[in-house]
mmCIF file of C-alpha atoms and ligand atoms in Angstrom:
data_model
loop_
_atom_site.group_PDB
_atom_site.id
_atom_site.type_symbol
_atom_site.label_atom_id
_atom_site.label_comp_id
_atom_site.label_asym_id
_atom_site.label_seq_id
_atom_site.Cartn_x
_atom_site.Cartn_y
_atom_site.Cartn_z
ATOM 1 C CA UNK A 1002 -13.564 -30.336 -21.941
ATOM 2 C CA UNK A 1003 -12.451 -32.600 -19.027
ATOM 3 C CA UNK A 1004 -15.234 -32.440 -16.210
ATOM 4 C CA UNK A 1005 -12.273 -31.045 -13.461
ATOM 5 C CA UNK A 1006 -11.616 -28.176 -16.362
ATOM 6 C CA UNK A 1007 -14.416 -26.849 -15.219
ATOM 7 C CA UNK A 1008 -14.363 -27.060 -11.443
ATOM 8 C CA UNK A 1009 -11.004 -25.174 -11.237
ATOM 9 C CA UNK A 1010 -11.261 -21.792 -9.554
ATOM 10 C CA UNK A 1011 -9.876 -18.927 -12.301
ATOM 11 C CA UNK A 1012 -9.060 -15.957 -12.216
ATOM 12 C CA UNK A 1013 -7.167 -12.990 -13.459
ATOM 13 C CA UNK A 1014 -4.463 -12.228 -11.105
ATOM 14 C CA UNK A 1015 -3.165 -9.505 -9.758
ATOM 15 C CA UNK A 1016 0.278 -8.468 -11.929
ATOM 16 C CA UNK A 1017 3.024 -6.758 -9.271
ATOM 17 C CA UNK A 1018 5.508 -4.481 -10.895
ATOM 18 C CA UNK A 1019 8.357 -6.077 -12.154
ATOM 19 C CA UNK A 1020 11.705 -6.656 -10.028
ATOM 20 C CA UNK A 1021 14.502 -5.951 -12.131
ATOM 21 C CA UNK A 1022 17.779 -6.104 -10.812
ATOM 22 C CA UNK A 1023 20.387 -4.670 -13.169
ATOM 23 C CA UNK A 1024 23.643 -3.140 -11.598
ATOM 24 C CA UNK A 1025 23.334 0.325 -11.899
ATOM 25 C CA UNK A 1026 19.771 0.444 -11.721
ATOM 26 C CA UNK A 1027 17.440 3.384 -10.245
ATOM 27 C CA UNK A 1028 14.126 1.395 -9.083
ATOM 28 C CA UNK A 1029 11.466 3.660 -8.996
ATOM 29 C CA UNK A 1030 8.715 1.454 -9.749
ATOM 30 C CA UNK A 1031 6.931 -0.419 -6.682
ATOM 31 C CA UNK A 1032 7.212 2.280 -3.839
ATOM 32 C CA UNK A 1033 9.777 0.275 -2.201
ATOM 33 C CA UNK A 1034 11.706 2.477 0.674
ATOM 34 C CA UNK A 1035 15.137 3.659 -0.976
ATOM 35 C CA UNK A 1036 16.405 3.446 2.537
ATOM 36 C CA UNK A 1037 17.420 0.640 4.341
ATOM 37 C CA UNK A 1038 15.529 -0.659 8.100
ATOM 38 C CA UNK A 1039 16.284 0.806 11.369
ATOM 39 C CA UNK A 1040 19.778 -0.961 13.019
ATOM 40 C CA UNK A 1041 18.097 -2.719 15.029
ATOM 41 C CA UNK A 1042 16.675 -4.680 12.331
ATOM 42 C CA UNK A 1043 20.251 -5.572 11.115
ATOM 43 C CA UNK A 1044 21.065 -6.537 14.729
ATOM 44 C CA UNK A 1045 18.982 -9.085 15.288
ATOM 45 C CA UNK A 1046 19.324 -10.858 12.200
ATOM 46 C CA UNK A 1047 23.056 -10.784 12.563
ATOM 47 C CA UNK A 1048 21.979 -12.429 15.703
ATOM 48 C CA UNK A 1049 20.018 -14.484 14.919
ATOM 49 C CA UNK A 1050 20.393 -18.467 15.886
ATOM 50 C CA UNK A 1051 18.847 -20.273 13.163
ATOM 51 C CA UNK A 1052 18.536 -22.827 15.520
ATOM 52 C CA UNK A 1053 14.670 -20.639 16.448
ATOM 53 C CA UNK A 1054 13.907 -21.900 13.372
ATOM 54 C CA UNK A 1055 13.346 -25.598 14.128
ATOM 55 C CA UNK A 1056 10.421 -24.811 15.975
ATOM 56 C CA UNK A 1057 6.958 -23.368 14.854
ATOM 57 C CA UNK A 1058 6.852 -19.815 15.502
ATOM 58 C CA UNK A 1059 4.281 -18.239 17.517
ATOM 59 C CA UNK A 1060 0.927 -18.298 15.872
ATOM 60 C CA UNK A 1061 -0.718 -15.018 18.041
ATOM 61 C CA UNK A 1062 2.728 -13.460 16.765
ATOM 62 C CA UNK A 1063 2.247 -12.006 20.527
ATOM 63 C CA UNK A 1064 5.355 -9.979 20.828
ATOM 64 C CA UNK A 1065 5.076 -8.087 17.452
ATOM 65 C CA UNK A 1066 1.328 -7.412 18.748
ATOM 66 C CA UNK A 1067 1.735 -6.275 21.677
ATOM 67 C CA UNK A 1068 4.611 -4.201 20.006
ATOM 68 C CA UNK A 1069 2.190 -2.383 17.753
ATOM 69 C CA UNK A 1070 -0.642 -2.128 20.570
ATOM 70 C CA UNK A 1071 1.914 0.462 22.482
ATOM 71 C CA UNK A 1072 2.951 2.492 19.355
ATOM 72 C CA UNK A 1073 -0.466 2.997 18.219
ATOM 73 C CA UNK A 1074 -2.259 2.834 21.746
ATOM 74 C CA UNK A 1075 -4.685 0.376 21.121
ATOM 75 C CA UNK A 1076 -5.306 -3.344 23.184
ATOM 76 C CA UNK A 1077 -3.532 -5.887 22.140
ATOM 77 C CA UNK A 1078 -6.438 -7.826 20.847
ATOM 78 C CA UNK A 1079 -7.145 -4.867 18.858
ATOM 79 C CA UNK A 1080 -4.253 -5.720 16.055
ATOM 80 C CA UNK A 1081 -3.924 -8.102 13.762
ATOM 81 C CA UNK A 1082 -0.381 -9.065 11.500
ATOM 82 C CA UNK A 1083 -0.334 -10.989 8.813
ATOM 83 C CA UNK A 1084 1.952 -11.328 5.497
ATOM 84 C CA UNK A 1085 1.913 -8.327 4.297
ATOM 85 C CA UNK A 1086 -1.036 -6.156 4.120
ATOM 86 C CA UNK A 1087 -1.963 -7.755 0.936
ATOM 87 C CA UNK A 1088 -2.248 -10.677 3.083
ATOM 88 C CA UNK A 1089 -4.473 -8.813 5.552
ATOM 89 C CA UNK A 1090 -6.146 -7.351 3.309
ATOM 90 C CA UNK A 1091 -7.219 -10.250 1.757
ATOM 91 C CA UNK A 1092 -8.018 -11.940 5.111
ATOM 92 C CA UNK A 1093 -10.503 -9.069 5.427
ATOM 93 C CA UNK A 1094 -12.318 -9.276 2.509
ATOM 94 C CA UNK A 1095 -12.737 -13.037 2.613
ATOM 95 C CA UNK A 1096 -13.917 -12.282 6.372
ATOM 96 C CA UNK A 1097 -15.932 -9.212 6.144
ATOM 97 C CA UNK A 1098 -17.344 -9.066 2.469
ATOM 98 C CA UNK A 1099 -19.971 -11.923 2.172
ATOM 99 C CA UNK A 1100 -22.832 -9.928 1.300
ATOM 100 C CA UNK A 1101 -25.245 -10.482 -1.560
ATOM 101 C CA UNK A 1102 -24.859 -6.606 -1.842
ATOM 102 C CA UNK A 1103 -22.217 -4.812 -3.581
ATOM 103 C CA UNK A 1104 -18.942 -3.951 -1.717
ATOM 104 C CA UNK A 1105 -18.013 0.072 -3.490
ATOM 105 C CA UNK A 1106 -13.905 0.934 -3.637
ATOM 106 C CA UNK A 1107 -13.067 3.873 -6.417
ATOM 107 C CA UNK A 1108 -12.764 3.953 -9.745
ATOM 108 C CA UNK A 1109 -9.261 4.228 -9.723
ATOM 109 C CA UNK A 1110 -7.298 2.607 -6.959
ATOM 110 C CA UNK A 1111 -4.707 -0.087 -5.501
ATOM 111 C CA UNK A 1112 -5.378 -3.151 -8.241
ATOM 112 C CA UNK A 1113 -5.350 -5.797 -6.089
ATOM 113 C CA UNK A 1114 -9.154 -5.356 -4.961
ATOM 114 C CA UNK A 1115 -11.102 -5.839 -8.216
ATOM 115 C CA UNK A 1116 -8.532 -9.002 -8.010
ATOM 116 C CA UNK A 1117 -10.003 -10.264 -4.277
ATOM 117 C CA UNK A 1118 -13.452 -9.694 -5.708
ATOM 118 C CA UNK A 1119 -12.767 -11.745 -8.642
ATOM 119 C CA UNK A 1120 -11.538 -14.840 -6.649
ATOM 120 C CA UNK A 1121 -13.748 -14.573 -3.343
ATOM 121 C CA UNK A 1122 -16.799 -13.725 -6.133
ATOM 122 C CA UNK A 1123 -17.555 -10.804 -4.202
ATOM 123 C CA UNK A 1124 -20.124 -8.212 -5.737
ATOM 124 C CA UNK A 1125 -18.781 -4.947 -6.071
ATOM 125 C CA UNK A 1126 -19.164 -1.093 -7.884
ATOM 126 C CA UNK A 1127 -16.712 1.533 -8.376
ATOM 127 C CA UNK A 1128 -18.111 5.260 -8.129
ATOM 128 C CA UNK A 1129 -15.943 7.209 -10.362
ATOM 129 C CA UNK A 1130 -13.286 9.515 -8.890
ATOM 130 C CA UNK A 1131 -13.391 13.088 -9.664
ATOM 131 C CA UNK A 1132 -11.393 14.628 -12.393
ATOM 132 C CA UNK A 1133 -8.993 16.349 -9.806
ATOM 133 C CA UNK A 1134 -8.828 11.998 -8.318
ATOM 134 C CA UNK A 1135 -10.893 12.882 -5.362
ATOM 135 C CA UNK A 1136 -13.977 10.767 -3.756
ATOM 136 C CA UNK A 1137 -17.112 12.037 -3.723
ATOM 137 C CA UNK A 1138 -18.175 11.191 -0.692
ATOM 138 C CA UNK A 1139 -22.303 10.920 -1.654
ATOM 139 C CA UNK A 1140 -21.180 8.095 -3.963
ATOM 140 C CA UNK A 1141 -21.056 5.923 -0.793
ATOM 141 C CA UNK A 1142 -24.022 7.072 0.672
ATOM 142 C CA UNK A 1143 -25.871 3.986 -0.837
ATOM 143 C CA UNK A 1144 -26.741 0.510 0.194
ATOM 144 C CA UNK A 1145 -23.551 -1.917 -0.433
ATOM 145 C CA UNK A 1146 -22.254 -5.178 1.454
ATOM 146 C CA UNK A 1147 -19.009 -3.165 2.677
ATOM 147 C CA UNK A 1148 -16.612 -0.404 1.416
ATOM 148 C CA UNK A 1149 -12.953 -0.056 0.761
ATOM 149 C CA UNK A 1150 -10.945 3.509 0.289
ATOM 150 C CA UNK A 1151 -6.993 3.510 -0.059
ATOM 151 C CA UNK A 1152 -6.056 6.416 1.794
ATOM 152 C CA UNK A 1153 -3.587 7.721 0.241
ATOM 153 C CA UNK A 1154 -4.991 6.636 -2.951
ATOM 154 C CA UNK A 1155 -2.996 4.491 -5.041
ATOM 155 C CA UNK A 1156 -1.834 4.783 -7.987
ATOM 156 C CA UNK A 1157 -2.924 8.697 -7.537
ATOM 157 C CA UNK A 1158 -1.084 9.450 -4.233
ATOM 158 C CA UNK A 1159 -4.262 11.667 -3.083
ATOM 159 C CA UNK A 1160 -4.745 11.938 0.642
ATOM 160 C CA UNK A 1161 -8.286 12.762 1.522
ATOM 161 C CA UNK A 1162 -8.507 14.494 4.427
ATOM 162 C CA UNK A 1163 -9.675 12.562 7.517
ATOM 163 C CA UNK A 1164 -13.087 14.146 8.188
ATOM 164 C CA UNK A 1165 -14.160 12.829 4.467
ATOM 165 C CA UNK A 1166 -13.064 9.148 5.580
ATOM 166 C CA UNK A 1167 -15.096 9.588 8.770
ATOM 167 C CA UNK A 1168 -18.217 10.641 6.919
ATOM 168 C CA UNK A 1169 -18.083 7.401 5.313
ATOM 169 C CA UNK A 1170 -17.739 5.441 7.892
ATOM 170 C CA UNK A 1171 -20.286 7.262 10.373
ATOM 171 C CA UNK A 1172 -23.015 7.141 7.281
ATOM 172 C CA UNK A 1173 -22.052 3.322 6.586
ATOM 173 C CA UNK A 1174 -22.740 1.753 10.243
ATOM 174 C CA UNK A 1175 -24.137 -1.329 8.562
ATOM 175 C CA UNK A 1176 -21.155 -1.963 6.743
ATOM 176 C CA UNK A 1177 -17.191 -2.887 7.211
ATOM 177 C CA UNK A 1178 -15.407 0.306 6.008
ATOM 178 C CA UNK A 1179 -11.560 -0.820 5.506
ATOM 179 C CA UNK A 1180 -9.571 2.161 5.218
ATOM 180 C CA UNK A 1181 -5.951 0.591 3.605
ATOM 181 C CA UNK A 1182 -3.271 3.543 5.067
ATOM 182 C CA UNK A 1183 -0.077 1.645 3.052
ATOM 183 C CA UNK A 1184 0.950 5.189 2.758
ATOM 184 C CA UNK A 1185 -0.487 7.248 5.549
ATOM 185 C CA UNK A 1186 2.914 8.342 7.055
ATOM 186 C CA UNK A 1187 3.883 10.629 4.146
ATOM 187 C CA UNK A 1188 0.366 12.179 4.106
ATOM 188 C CA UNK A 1189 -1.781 13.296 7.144
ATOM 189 C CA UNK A 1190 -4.074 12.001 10.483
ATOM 190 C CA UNK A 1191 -4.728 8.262 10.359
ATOM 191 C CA UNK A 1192 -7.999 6.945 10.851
ATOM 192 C CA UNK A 1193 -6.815 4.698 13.668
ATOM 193 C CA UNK A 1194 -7.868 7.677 16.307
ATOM 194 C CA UNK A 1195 -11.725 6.508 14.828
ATOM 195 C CA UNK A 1196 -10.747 2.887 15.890
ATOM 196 C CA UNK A 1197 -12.148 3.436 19.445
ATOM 197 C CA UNK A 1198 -15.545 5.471 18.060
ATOM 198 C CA UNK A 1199 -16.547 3.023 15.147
ATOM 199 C CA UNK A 1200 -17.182 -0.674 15.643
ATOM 200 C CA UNK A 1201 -17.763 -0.898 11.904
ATOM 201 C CA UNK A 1202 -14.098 0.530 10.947
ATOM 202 C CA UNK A 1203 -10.617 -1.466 10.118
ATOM 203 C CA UNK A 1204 -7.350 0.541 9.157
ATOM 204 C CA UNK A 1205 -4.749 -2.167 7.434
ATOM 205 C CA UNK A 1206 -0.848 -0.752 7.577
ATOM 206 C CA UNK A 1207 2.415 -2.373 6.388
ATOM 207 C CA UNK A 1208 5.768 -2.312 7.308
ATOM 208 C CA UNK A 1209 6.500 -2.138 3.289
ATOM 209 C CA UNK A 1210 6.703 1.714 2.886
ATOM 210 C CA UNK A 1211 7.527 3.483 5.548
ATOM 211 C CA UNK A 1212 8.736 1.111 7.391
ATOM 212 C CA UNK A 1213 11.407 -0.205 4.698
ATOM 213 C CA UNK A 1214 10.740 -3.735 5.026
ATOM 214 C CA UNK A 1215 8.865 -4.602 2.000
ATOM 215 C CA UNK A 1216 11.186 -8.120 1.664
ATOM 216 C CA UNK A 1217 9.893 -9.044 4.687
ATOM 217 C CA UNK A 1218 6.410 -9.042 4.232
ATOM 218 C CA UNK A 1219 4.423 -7.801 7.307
ATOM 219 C CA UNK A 1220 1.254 -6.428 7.471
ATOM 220 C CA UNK A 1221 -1.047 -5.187 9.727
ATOM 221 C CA UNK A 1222 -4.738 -4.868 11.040
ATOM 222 C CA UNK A 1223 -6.077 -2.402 13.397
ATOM 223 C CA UNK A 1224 -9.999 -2.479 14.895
ATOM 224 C CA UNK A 1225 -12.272 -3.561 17.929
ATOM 225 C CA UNK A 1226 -11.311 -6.603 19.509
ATOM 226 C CA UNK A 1227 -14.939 -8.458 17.790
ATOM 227 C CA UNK A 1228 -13.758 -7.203 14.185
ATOM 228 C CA UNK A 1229 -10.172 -8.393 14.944
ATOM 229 C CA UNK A 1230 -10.866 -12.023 16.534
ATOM 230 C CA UNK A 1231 -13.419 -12.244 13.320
ATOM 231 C CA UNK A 1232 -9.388 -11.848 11.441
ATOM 232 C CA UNK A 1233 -7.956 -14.281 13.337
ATOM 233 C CA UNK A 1234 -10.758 -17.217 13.386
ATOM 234 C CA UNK A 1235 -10.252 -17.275 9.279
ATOM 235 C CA UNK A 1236 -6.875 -16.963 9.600
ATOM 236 C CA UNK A 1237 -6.558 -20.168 11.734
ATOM 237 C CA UNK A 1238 -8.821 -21.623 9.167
ATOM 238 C CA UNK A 1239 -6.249 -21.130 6.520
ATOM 239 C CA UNK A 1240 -2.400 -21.292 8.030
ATOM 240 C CA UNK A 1241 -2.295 -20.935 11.734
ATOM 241 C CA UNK A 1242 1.290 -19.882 11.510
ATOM 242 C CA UNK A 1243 1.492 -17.138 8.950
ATOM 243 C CA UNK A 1244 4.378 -15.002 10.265
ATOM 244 C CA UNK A 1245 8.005 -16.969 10.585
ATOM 245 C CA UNK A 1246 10.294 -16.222 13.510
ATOM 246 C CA UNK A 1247 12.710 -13.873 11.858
ATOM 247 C CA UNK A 1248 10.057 -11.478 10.966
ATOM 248 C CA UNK A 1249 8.350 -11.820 13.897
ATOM 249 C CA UNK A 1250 11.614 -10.867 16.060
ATOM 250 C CA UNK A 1251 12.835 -8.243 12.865
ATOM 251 C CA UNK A 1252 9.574 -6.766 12.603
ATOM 252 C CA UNK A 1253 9.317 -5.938 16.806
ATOM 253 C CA UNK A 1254 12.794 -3.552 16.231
ATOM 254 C CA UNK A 1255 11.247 -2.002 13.788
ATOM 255 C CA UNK A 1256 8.625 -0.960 15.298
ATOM 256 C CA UNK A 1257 10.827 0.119 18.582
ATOM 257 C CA UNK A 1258 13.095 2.671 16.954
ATOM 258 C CA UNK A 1259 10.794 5.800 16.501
ATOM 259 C CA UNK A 1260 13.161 7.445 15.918
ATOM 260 C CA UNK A 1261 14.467 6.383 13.026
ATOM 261 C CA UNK A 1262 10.794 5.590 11.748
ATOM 262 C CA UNK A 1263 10.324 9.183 12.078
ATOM 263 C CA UNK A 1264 13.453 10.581 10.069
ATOM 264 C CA UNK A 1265 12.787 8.227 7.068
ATOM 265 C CA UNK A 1266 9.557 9.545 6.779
ATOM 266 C CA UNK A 1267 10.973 13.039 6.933
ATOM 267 C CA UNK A 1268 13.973 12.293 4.482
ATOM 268 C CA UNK A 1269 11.007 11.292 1.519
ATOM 269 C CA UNK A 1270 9.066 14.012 2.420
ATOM 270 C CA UNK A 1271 11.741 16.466 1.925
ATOM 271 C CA UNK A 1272 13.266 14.694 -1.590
ATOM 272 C CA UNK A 1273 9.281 14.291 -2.717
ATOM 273 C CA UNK A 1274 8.554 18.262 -2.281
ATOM 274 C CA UNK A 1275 12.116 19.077 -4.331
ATOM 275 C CA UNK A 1276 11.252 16.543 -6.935
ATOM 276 C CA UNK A 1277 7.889 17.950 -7.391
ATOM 277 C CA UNK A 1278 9.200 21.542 -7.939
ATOM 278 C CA UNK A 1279 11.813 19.676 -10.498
ATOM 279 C CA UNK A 1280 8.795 17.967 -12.227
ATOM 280 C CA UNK A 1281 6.664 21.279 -12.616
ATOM 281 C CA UNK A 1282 9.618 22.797 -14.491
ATOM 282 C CA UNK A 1283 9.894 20.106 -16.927
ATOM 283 C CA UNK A 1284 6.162 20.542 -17.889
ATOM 284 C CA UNK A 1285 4.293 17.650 -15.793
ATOM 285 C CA UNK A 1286 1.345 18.119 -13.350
ATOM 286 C CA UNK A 1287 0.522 16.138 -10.611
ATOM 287 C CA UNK A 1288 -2.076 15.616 -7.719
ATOM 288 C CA UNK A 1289 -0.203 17.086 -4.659
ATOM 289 C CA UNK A 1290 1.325 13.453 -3.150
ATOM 290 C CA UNK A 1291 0.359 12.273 -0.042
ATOM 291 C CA UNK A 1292 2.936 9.328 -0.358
ATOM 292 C CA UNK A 1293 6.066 7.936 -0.920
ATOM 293 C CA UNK A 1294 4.996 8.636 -4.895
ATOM 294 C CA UNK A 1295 4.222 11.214 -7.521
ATOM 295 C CA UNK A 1296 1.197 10.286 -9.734
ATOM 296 C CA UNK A 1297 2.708 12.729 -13.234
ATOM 297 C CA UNK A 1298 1.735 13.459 -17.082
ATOM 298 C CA UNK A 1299 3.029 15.724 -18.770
ATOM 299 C CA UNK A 1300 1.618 18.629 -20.838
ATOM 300 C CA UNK A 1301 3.138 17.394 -24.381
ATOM 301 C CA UNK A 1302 4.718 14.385 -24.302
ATOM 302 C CA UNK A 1303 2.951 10.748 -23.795
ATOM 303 C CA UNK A 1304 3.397 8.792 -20.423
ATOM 304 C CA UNK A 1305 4.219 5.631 -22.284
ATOM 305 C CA UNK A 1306 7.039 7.262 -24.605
ATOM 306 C CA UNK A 1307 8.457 8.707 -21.286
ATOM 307 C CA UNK A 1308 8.409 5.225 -19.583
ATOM 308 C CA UNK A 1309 10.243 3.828 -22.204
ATOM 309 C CA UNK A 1310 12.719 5.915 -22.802
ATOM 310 C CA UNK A 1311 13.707 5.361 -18.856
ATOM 311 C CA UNK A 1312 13.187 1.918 -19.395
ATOM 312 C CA UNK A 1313 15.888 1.666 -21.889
ATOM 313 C CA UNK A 1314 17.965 4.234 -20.058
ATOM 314 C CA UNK A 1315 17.843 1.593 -16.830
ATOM 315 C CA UNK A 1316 16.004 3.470 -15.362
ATOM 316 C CA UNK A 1317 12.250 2.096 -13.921
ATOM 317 C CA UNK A 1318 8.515 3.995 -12.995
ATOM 318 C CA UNK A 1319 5.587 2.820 -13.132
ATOM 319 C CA UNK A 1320 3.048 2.863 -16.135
ATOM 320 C CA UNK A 1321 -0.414 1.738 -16.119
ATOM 321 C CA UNK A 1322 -2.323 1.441 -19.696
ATOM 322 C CA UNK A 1323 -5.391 1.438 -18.383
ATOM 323 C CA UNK A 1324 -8.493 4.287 -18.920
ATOM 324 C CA UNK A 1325 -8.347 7.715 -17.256
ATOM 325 C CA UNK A 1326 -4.713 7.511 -15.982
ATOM 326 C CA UNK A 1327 -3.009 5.979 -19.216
ATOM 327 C CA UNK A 1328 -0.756 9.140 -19.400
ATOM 328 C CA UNK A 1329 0.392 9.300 -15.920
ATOM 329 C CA UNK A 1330 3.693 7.816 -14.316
ATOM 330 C CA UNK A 1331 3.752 6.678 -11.217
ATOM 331 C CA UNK A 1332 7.119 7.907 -9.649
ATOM 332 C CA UNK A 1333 8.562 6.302 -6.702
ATOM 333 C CA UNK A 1334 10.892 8.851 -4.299
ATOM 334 C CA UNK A 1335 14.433 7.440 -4.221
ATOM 335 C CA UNK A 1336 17.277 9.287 -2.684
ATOM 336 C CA UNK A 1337 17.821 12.651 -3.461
ATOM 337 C CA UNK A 1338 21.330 10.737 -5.932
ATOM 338 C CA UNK A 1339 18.492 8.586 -7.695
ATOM 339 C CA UNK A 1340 15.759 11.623 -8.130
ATOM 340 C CA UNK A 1341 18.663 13.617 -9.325
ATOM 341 C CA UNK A 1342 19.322 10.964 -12.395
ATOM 342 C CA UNK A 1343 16.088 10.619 -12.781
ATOM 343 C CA UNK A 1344 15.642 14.770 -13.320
ATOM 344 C CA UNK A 1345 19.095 14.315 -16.109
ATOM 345 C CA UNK A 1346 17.091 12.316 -18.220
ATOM 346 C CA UNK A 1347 13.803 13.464 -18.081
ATOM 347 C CA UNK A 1348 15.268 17.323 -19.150
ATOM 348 C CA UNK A 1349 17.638 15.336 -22.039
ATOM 349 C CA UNK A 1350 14.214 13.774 -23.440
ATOM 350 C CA UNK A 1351 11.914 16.622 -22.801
ATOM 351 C CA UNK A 1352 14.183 19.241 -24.066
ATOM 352 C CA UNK A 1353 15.127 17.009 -27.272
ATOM 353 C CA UNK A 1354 11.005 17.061 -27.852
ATOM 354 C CA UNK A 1355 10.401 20.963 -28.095
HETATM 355 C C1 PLP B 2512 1.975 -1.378 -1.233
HETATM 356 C C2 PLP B 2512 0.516 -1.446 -0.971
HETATM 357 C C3 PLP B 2512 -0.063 -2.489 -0.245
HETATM 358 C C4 PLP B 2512 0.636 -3.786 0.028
HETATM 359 O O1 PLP B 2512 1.686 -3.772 0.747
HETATM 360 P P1 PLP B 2512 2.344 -5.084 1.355
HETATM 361 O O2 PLP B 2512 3.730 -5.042 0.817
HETATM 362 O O3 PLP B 2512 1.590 -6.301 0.915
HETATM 363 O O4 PLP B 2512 2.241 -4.843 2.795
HETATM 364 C C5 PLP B 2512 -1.394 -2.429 0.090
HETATM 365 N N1 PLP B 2512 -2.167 -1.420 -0.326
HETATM 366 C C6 PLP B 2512 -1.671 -0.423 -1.073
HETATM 367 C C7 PLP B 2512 -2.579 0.669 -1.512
HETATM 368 C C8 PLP B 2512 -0.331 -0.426 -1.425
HETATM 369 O O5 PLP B 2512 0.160 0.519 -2.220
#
């Protein structure tokens, strides 16, 4: 072994879902929105002088801040963007997590944070969800160097309600709590009316889900102004300029049109309930969804022999062989026309079976 072998950093990275893009496709694998961004989105790239572009953007990303600050009524020094919430997200581990103590997240949840732990060497443990893939709230009622809860979960799609997050956080005063809302919109309250109440609390958002922008790659932090400059001084220690100047300007008319915000939301919401009536006729059972998702096994037939058959039939959800939830799909909403193709299959396969 070379000497350098062994001073390179490895680790096991995260592995997205895959991006296929065959004609005729129906994607229903990475929670992407099936509609497209509000029109003023499409304006201003249309618009859009790439001449902007020789120059650095802004690197306080002030306008989208301030944009965010009004929706959600909060300072502007109390939000934070970055690239993505995964970029965020792992802004906030690097900055908040450097305990000797464990950090506790689920069991079962979004990937990607056994993955930050791995690279930032971060101690962590995962209390166990319950068999119905709720928390038990007691599990975090224990000395650790700072907690993180998806909420809604993913890959489950279980909300918990608020008051169970705020436990948490009001029994964990010591410790960063970062509650990650990626899907928040389709479920219930958000924990950003705790923002103002708990010093020790950060909610991270995106503009991937609801916000149908998941090309674009904004995320978001939301917190008091100590937690949030904490973001920013390792962000400047990294890449001052993390957001370019088409998603800085794209991202602010997104944000603007409520409106339209508030009917996609709707739209999944409606196809999600239908499609989960659909699924409990052909046999599966789910956690109720909070999100954009259905988390579904069904009583007879193996998760990984449905996934395939889709697969092969162009048509893509998401499978996970991994313990506990190795015979559930993850089902991404489309449009009522996708759902609908999805529900011809699934009864071809399913009724071929009995
Ligand atoms: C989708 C998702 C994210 C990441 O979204 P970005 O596209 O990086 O903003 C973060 N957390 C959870 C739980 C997600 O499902």
């Amino acid at each position: 072994m070379r000497q350098w072998e062994k001073n390179i950093r490895t680790v096991v990275p995260y592995v997205p879902g895959e991006q296929p893009n065959h004609k005729d496709m129906v994607k229903l694998n990475t929670n992407e929105n099936p509609y497209p961004p509000a029109p003023g989105v499409k304006k201003v790239l249309e618009n859009m002088d790439a001449d902007i572009l020789r120059l650095y953007p802004d690197p306080t990303i002030k306008r989208l801040v301030q944009e965010l600050a009004h929706y959600y009524k909060l300072e502007d020094d109390q939000v934070f963007v970055g690239v993505g919430s995964d970029d965020v997200l792992a802004t906030a581990f690097l900055t908040f997590f450097n305990s000797d103590k464990p950090i506790l997240f689920p069991d079962i949840t979004y990937s990607f944070y056994p993955v930050w732990c791995d690279l930032y060497r971060i101690p962590n443990v995962r209390p166990a969800l319950d068999d119905n893939f709720h928390i038990s709230k007691e599990d975090y009622n224990k000395e650790n160097g700072g907690i993180v809860i998806a909420n809604p979960n993913a890959p489950t799609s279980v909300y918990e309600e608020l008051s169970v997050i705020e436990d948490i956080i009001k029994n964990n005063q010591e410790s960063i709590v970062i509650v990650d809302e990626a899907y928040v919109d389709f479920a219930g309250a958000s924990a950003v009316e705790l923002i103002n109440r708990y010093d020790n609390l950060v909610v991270v958002q995106t503009f991937s889900k609801a916000r149908s922008m998941a090309g674009m790659r904004i995320g978001y932090a939301m917190g008091n102004a100590a937690l949030i400059k904490a973001l920013n001084d390792v962000k400047y220690s990294i890449n001052s300029y993390t957001l370019n100047q088409t998603a800085i300007y794209a991202g602010v008319e997104a944000v603007k049109d409520v409106a339209y915000y508030k009917e996609g939301i709707r739209k999944i919401i409606t196809t999600r309930d239908w499609s989960e009536q659909r699924l409990m006729e052909l046999g599966f059972s789910f956690p109720k969804s909070g999100a954009n998702f259905i988390f579904a096994s069904h009583k007879s037939i193996p998760a990984k022999s449905i996934f395939e058959y889709l697969r092969s039939n162009n048509i893509y959800v998401r499978y996970f062989n991994v313990p506990r939830i190795d015979n559930y799909l993850r089902i991404t909403i489309g449009t009522e026309e996708e759902m609908k193709r999805l529900f011809t299959f699934l009864k071809v396969f399913i009724e071929a079976d009995q």
